[in-house]
Coordinates of C-alpha atoms and ligand atoms in Angstrom, one line a residue:
X1 CA -11.8 27.2 -4.8
X2 CA -9.6 29.2 -7.1
X3 CA -8.6 31.8 -5.1
X4 CA -7.6 29.3 -2.6
X5 CA -6.4 26.9 -5.4
X6 CA -2.8 29.2 -6.1
X7 CA -1.4 28.1 -2.8
X8 CA -2.0 24.9 -2.0
X9 CA 0.8 22.9 -3.4
X10 CA 0.8 19.7 -5.0
X11 CA 1.7 16.0 -4.7
X12 CA 3.6 13.7 -7.9
X13 CA 3.5 17.2 -9.3
X14 CA 5.2 20.1 -12.1
X15 CA 2.3 22.1 -11.5
X16 CA 4.3 24.2 -13.7
X17 CA 3.3 21.9 -16.5
X18 CA 0.2 19.7 -14.8
X19 CA -2.7 20.3 -15.7
X20 CA -4.9 21.6 -12.5
X21 CA -6.3 18.7 -10.0
X22 CA -10.4 19.4 -10.1
X23 CA -12.6 20.4 -8.1
X24 CA -14.4 17.5 -6.1
X25 CA -17.6 19.2 -4.7
X26 CA -19.3 15.2 -3.2
X27 CA -18.9 11.3 -3.4
X28 CA -20.9 8.2 -2.9
X29 CA -20.7 5.2 -4.1
X30 CA -17.9 4.5 -6.8
X31 CA -18.4 8.3 -8.0
X32 CA -16.9 12.0 -7.7
X33 CA -19.1 14.9 -8.4
X34 CA -17.5 17.8 -10.0
X35 CA -17.5 21.4 -8.5
X36 CA -18.4 21.8 -12.6
X37 CA -21.4 19.2 -12.4
X38 CA -19.2 16.0 -14.5
X39 CA -19.9 12.8 -12.1
X40 CA -17.3 10.7 -12.7
X41 CA -17.1 6.7 -11.9
X42 CA -13.7 6.3 -9.9
X43 CA -11.5 2.9 -11.3
X44 CA -9.3 3.3 -7.7
X45 CA -10.9 4.1 -5.1
X46 CA -8.6 6.7 -4.1
X47 CA -5.0 5.3 -4.6
X48 CA -7.3 2.0 -3.4
X49 CA -8.4 3.5 0.1
X50 CA -12.0 2.9 -0.4
X51 CA -12.8 -0.4 -0.3
X52 CA -16.3 0.2 0.2
X53 CA -17.0 2.6 -1.7
X54 CA -17.5 6.1 -0.8
X55 CA -20.2 7.5 2.3
X56 CA -21.2 4.1 3.3
X57 CA -23.3 4.5 5.6
X58 CA -22.2 2.6 8.4
X59 CA -18.9 4.7 8.2
X60 CA -20.3 7.8 8.9
X61 CA -22.8 6.9 11.5
X62 CA -20.0 4.9 13.6
X63 CA -17.6 8.5 13.0
X64 CA -20.5 10.5 14.3
X65 CA -21.2 8.5 17.2
X66 CA -17.5 8.4 17.9
X67 CA -17.6 12.4 17.4
X68 CA -19.8 13.0 19.8
X69 CA -18.0 10.7 22.3
X70 CA -14.0 11.8 22.2
X71 CA -12.8 12.6 18.5
X72 CA -8.9 12.4 20.5
X73 CA -7.7 11.5 23.5
X74 CA -3.3 11.8 23.4
X75 CA -2.5 8.2 23.5
X76 CA 0.5 8.8 25.8
X77 CA -0.7 7.0 29.8
X78 CA -4.4 7.3 28.5
X79 CA -5.8 4.9 25.9
X80 CA -9.6 4.0 24.5
X81 CA -11.8 0.8 23.3
X82 CA -12.3 2.4 20.1
X83 CA -8.2 1.6 19.8
X84 CA -8.1 -1.9 22.3
X85 CA -10.9 -3.4 19.9
X86 CA -9.3 -2.8 16.9
X87 CA -6.3 -4.0 18.5
X88 CA -7.6 -7.3 19.4
X89 CA -10.0 -7.6 16.0
X90 CA -6.8 -7.1 14.1
X91 CA -4.0 -9.7 15.2
X92 CA -8.0 -12.0 15.2
X93 CA -7.4 -11.4 12.4
X94 CA -4.1 -11.9 10.8
X95 CA -3.4 -14.8 12.3
X96 CA 0.8 -15.8 12.0
X97 CA 1.6 -14.9 16.2
X98 CA 1.1 -11.2 15.2
X99 CA -0.5 -9.9 18.3
X100 CA 0.7 -6.4 19.2
X101 CA -0.6 -3.5 17.8
X102 CA 1.5 0.2 17.2
X103 CA -0.6 2.8 15.9
X104 CA 0.8 5.5 13.8
X105 CA -1.0 8.0 10.8
X106 CA 0.1 6.8 8.1
X107 CA 1.7 3.7 5.9
X108 CA 5.0 5.6 5.8
X109 CA 4.9 6.4 9.3
X110 CA 4.4 2.8 10.1
X111 CA 7.1 1.8 8.6
X112 CA 9.7 3.5 9.5
X113 CA 8.5 2.3 12.5
X114 CA 8.0 -1.5 11.3
X115 CA 11.8 -0.7 10.4
X116 CA 13.3 0.8 13.2
X117 CA 11.4 -1.9 16.2
X118 CA 13.5 -4.3 13.7
X119 CA 17.1 -2.6 14.4
X120 CA 15.7 -2.4 17.7
X121 CA 14.8 -5.5 18.6
X122 CA 19.0 -5.8 18.1
X123 CA 20.0 -4.2 19.7
X124 CA 18.0 -4.2 22.4
X125 CA 19.7 -7.7 22.0
X126 CA 23.1 -6.4 21.7
X127 CA 23.8 -6.6 18.7
X128 CA 25.1 -3.0 17.2
X129 CA 26.0 -4.7 13.9
X130 CA 22.2 -5.3 12.6
X131 CA 20.7 -1.7 10.9
X132 CA 20.3 -2.5 7.2
X133 CA 17.7 -3.9 6.1
X134 CA 16.9 -6.3 2.2
X135 CA 14.3 -5.1 0.1
X136 CA 13.8 -5.6 -3.1
X137 CA 13.3 -4.2 -6.1
X138 CA 10.3 -1.9 -8.5
X139 CA 9.6 -1.9 -4.0
X140 CA 7.6 0.9 -2.4
X141 CA 7.5 1.2 1.4
X142 CA 6.3 5.1 1.3
X143 CA 7.8 9.2 1.3
X144 CA 9.6 9.6 4.1
X145 CA 13.4 9.2 4.2
X146 CA 13.9 6.2 5.6
X147 CA 11.4 5.0 3.3
X148 CA 12.5 6.5 0.1
X149 CA 16.1 3.6 1.1
X150 CA 13.7 1.0 0.7
X151 CA 12.3 1.5 -2.4
X152 CA 13.3 0.9 -5.7
X153 CA 17.0 3.2 -6.3
X154 CA 16.7 2.6 -9.9
X155 CA 12.8 2.2 -10.7
X156 CA 11.2 5.1 -7.4
X157 CA 10.8 7.3 -7.8
X158 CA 13.1 9.2 -4.7
X159 CA 16.2 7.7 -7.3
X160 CA 17.2 12.0 -6.7
X161 CA 17.4 11.7 -3.3
X162 CA 21.2 8.8 -2.9
X163 CA 23.1 10.3 -1.6
X164 CA 21.1 11.6 1.3
X165 CA 19.1 8.2 2.2
X166 CA 21.1 5.1 4.4
X167 CA 21.8 2.6 2.3
X168 CA 20.5 -0.8 2.2
X169 CA 20.6 -4.4 0.5
X170 CA 18.0 -4.1 -2.8
X171 CA 17.7 -7.7 -4.3
X172 CA 15.8 -9.4 -7.5
X173 CA 13.1 -10.9 -5.7
X174 CA 13.9 -14.9 -5.5
X175 CA 11.6 -15.6 -9.0
X176 CA 13.3 -18.3 -10.1
X177 CA 16.4 -20.5 -9.4
X178 CA 18.3 -17.6 -10.8
X179 CA 16.8 -14.6 -9.3
X180 CA 17.0 -16.9 -5.6
X181 CA 20.4 -18.2 -6.4
X182 CA 21.5 -14.9 -6.6
X183 CA 19.1 -13.1 -3.5
X184 CA 21.5 -16.7 -1.7
X185 CA 24.7 -14.5 -2.6
X186 CA 23.3 -11.6 -1.6
X187 CA 22.5 -12.8 2.0
X188 CA 25.5 -14.7 2.5
X189 CA 27.2 -11.0 2.2
X190 CA 25.4 -9.4 4.0
X191 CA 22.9 -11.3 6.6
X192 CA 25.3 -10.8 9.7
X193 CA 25.1 -7.1 9.1
X194 CA 20.4 -6.8 7.9
X195 CA 18.2 -6.2 10.7
X196 CA 15.0 -7.6 7.8
X197 CA 14.0 -8.9 4.6
X198 CA 10.7 -6.4 4.1
X199 CA 8.7 -7.0 0.8
X200 CA 5.0 -5.7 -0.5
X201 CA 3.5 -9.2 -0.1
X202 CA 1.8 -11.1 -4.0
X203 CA 1.8 -7.3 -6.0
X204 CA 4.2 -4.3 -5.3
X205 CA 1.7 -1.5 -6.0
X206 CA 3.3 1.7 -6.2
X207 CA 6.7 1.3 -7.7
X208 CA 4.7 -1.0 -11.1
X209 CA 1.7 -2.3 -9.6
X210 CA 4.3 -6.1 -10.4
X211 CA 3.3 -9.5 -8.9
X212 CA 4.6 -12.7 -7.6
X213 CA 3.8 -15.8 -6.5
X214 CA 2.9 -16.4 -3.3
X215 CA 6.2 -19.3 -3.2
X216 CA 8.1 -15.8 -3.5
X217 CA 6.6 -16.0 0.1
X218 CA 7.9 -18.4 1.4
X219 CA 11.1 -18.7 -0.1
X220 CA 11.2 -15.3 1.8
X221 CA 10.3 -16.8 5.5
X222 CA 12.6 -20.1 4.6
X223 CA 15.9 -17.4 4.2
X224 CA 14.4 -15.4 7.0
X225 CA 14.8 -18.0 8.7
X226 CA 18.0 -20.0 8.2
X227 CA 20.2 -16.6 8.7
X228 CA 17.7 -16.0 12.0
X229 CA 16.2 -12.7 10.7
X230 CA 12.5 -10.5 10.5
X231 CA 10.2 -11.1 8.4
X232 CA 8.7 -7.5 7.4
X233 CA 5.6 -7.9 5.1
X234 CA 4.8 -4.5 4.2
X235 CA 1.0 -4.9 3.5
X236 CA -0.4 -1.5 2.6
X237 CA -1.4 -1.8 -0.4
X238 CA -2.3 -5.6 -0.6
X239 CA -4.9 -5.3 2.8
X240 CA -8.2 -5.3 3.4
X241 CA -9.6 -7.3 0.1
X242 CA -7.0 -6.6 -2.4
X243 CA -6.0 -9.3 -3.8
X244 CA -8.5 -11.6 -3.0
X245 CA -8.1 -12.6 0.9
X246 CA -7.8 -10.6 3.7
X247 CA -4.6 -10.0 3.9
X248 CA -2.3 -11.4 0.7
X249 CA -0.3 -13.4 2.9
X250 CA -2.8 -16.2 3.3
X251 CA -2.6 -16.8 0.0
X252 CA 1.1 -18.3 1.0
X253 CA 0.9 -19.5 4.1
X254 CA 3.9 -18.4 5.4
X255 CA 3.9 -15.7 8.3
X256 CA 5.6 -12.3 8.5
X257 CA 7.4 -11.5 11.8
X258 CA 6.3 -7.7 11.5
X259 CA 3.0 -5.9 9.1
X260 CA 2.2 -2.7 8.3
X261 CA -1.0 -1.9 7.8
X262 CA -3.1 1.8 6.3
X263 CA -4.7 2.2 3.3
X264 CA -8.1 0.2 3.5
X265 CA -7.9 -0.2 7.2
X266 CA -10.9 2.8 7.8
X267 CA -12.3 2.4 4.2
X268 CA -10.7 5.5 3.3
X269 CA -11.6 7.5 5.3
X270 CA -9.5 9.2 7.9
X271 CA -5.6 9.0 7.7
X272 CA -5.0 4.9 10.3
X273 CA -1.8 2.9 10.0
X274 CA 0.0 0.4 12.1
X275 CA 1.9 -1.7 13.0
X276 CA 2.5 -5.7 14.3
X277 CA 4.7 -7.4 15.6
X278 CA 4.9 -10.8 16.3
X279 CA 5.6 -12.5 20.3
X280 CA 9.5 -12.9 19.5
X281 CA 8.9 -9.1 18.1
X282 CA 7.2 -7.5 21.1
X283 CA 9.5 -9.8 23.3
X284 CA 12.2 -8.5 22.6
X285 CA 11.3 -4.8 24.5
X286 CA 9.3 -6.9 27.3
X287 CA 12.9 -5.8 29.9
X288 CA 13.0 -3.7 33.8
X289 CA 15.1 -1.7 30.6
X290 CA 13.2 1.8 30.7
X291 CA 16.2 1.2 27.0
X292 CA 14.4 -0.8 25.6
X293 CA 11.7 0.4 25.1
X294 CA 9.7 1.8 22.0
X295 CA 10.5 5.2 21.7
X296 CA 7.8 6.4 19.3
X297 CA 3.7 8.4 19.4
X298 CA 2.8 9.9 17.2
X299 CA 0.2 13.4 18.5
X300 CA -2.3 11.6 17.3
X301 CA -1.1 8.0 17.7
X302 CA -4.7 6.1 18.1
X303 CA -6.5 8.7 17.1
X304 CA -10.6 7.1 18.0
X305 CA -12.4 8.4 15.1
X306 CA -10.0 6.5 13.0
X307 CA -9.9 3.6 15.4
X308 CA -14.2 4.2 15.1
X309 CA -14.0 4.4 10.8
X310 CA -11.5 0.7 10.7
X311 CA -13.9 -0.5 13.8
X312 CA -17.3 0.2 11.0
X313 CA -14.8 -1.2 8.3
X314 CA -14.0 -4.6 10.2
X315 CA -17.6 -4.6 10.6
X316 CA -18.6 -4.2 7.2
X317 CA -16.0 -6.3 5.7
X318 CA -17.3 -9.4 8.3
X319 CA -21.6 -8.2 7.3
X320 CA -21.2 -7.9 4.4
X321 CA -19.3 -10.6 1.3
X322 CA -16.9 -8.5 0.3
X323 CA -14.3 -11.0 -0.8
X324 CA -16.6 -12.9 -3.0
X325 CA -16.7 -9.4 -4.2
X326 CA -12.9 -9.0 -4.9
X327 CA -13.4 -12.6 -7.0
X328 CA -16.7 -11.6 -9.0
X329 CA -14.6 -7.8 -9.6
X330 CA -11.4 -10.3 -10.5
X331 CA -13.1 -12.0 -13.7
X332 CA -14.7 -9.0 -14.8
X333 CA -11.2 -7.1 -15.0
X334 CA -9.4 -10.0 -17.2
X335 CA -12.2 -10.5 -19.1
X336 CA -12.7 -6.3 -19.4
X337 CA -9.4 -6.0 -19.9
X338 CA -8.4 -9.0 -21.9
X339 CA -9.5 -6.8 -24.9
X340 CA -5.7 -4.3 -25.0
X341 CA -3.4 -7.4 -24.6
X342 CA -3.2 -7.6 -27.5
X343 CA -2.6 -3.9 -29.0
X344 CA 1.2 -3.0 -30.4
X345 CA 1.7 -0.5 -27.5
X346 CA 1.2 -2.9 -24.0
X347 CA 3.7 -4.8 -22.6
X348 CA 0.7 -6.8 -20.3
X349 CA -1.7 -7.5 -19.4
X350 CA -2.2 -8.7 -16.0
X351 CA -5.0 -9.0 -13.1
X352 CA -4.4 -10.2 -9.6
X353 CA -8.4 -9.7 -6.7
X354 CA -9.0 -6.0 -7.5
X355 CA -6.7 -5.1 -9.6
X356 CA -6.2 -5.0 -13.4
X357 CA -2.9 -3.1 -15.3
X358 CA -2.7 -2.3 -18.3
X359 CA 1.2 -2.1 -18.6
X360 CA 1.9 0.8 -21.5
X361 CA 5.0 -0.4 -24.3
X362 CA 7.6 2.8 -24.6
X363 CA 7.1 6.4 -24.2
X364 CA 4.3 8.1 -24.6
X365 CA 1.5 11.5 -23.4
X366 CA 0.9 11.1 -20.3
X367 CA -1.2 14.1 -19.3
X368 CA -2.9 13.5 -22.6
X369 CA -4.0 9.7 -21.9
X370 CA -5.6 11.5 -17.7
X371 CA -6.6 13.9 -19.8
X372 CA -8.9 11.2 -22.1
X373 CA -9.9 9.6 -20.0
X374 CA -11.4 12.5 -17.9
X375 CA -12.9 13.5 -21.1
X376 CA -14.1 9.8 -21.3
X377 CA -15.4 10.3 -17.3
X378 CA -13.8 7.9 -15.1
X379 CA -11.2 8.4 -12.5
X380 CA -7.8 6.8 -13.7
X381 CA -4.6 7.9 -13.0
X382 CA -1.9 5.8 -14.6
X383 CA 1.5 6.3 -13.5
X384 CA 4.9 5.2 -15.2
X385 CA 3.7 2.8 -17.6
X386 CA 0.7 1.7 -15.6
X387 CA -2.9 2.6 -15.9
X388 CA -5.1 0.7 -13.5
X389 CA -7.6 -0.1 -11.7
X390 CA -8.1 -0.5 -8.3
X391 CA -11.8 0.0 -7.3
X392 CA -14.3 0.0 -4.4
X393 CA -15.5 -3.2 -4.2
X394 CA -18.6 -2.1 -4.0
X395 CA -19.2 -1.2 -7.2
X396 CA -22.5 -1.4 -9.3
X397 CA -22.8 -3.7 -12.1
X398 CA -22.8 -0.8 -14.5
X399 CA -20.8 1.6 -12.9
X400 CA -18.3 -1.6 -13.6
X401 CA -19.5 -1.4 -17.0
X402 CA -18.8 1.8 -17.9
X403 CA -15.5 2.0 -16.0
X404 CA -14.4 -0.8 -18.4
X405 CA -15.6 0.3 -21.6
X406 CA -13.9 3.4 -20.8
X407 CA -10.4 2.9 -20.0
X408 CA -10.7 -0.3 -23.1
X409 CA -11.9 2.6 -25.5
X410 CA -9.7 5.1 -24.1
X411 CA -6.7 2.4 -24.8
X412 CA -7.3 1.4 -27.9
X413 CA -7.7 4.2 -29.0
X414 CA -4.4 5.7 -27.7
X415 CA -1.9 5.0 -30.6
X416 CA -1.4 8.3 -31.7
X417 CA 0.4 9.1 -28.3
X418 CA 2.6 6.4 -28.0
X419 CA 6.1 7.2 -29.2
X420 CA 7.3 3.9 -29.7
X421 CA 11.3 3.8 -27.4
X422 CA 13.9 4.1 -30.2
Ligands
PLP1 C1 0.5 4.5 0.3 C2 1.5 3.0 0.2 C3 2.6 3.8 1.4 C4 2.9 4.7 1.7 O1 2.2 5.1 2.6 P1 1.3 7.0 3.3 O2 0.0 6.2 4.2 O3 1.2 7.7 1.9 O4 2.3 7.5 4.1 C5 3.6 2.8 1.8 N1 3.6 1.3 1.4 C6 2.3 1.1 0.4 C7 3.5 -0.8 0.1 C8 2.5 2.0 -0.3 O5 0.9 1.3 -1.0

């Protein structure tokens, strides 16, 4: 491991100064077993993918069966039962008229496809000027060049590339009368050049774990309808139970025209993403003109192993009380994190579904905080000013108690790390 490690380029890290990554030997349940023998309780479920915990035997068995039958075939001109069945199930679960699934292999690419679909939807109708999107402050939609441009340009992690990126319209979420009026003004000025509006429903994840109410989505749907635009929900973070319903938008009763899914789609086992469109969008491509086809097709599109894993994950949502577990987890996170709220270096504590957030105030030593969490026996990886918990829905009572106790202890004891901004 040591020999090879110096050839690996790590994500989101200044490698010269960051602590080296921890070698992992095994995972199970909500546990990460380190190569040095330490065991960590995982508070983030590997970027909130492993919703059933690690190594769920039902997903492992389904992947093994699929591996023997057929790991992968190209999706151009060929198809297979796991992909077809998964598409049918996703559409049935999503409802809202969403009925066509385009597979990709990462969340960023699923968003790229959604953007491409929306722009070409207008091109196919002869509208050549609708090439921009309206997205929101605090938003995060991926790391590729197309998706970086719809992240929050100020707060996000991609401000460096400003000049390279397409210029979209970045607006405040319509949380109240003031921000709604601001958004309405932006739409008056820009609606004619917009393909659509792109939003993470209920929770803006990697942009700061910012939450908003379902009325925000209803306002967006009404505005999109008034201006005849397309509404795109990025449910890559929120999808598959994380906010308390299978999909976050169910809580608003306001369906999108296109939705993106990934992260927990395969229960944290294999990379897979989906962009799902409604009939209106799909019909925009249905034509005798070959030039109206969606010209996209990732090499590993519809990977059979990943589709088998996703089908097994959906089986678990059907067979086991996942949403009830999310509800119980939500209450436990609220009760557990509440005692951080009054600390002078804590700005806010908030919980939605199985997402618990402690937002810190001012500057502090992030590396030291991360190290203390590991020393306390938990895997929690704060970013920016955000300490967040997105555990597996199946985390057992002992591990959850240990996790909450450790996080609260570290946050309460971090007064010496917090340097309030001047
Ligand atoms: C993680 C994430 C993405 C990007 O997914 P990748 O698989 O990392 O490319 C996009 N949107 C949201 C909301 C996400 O949470």
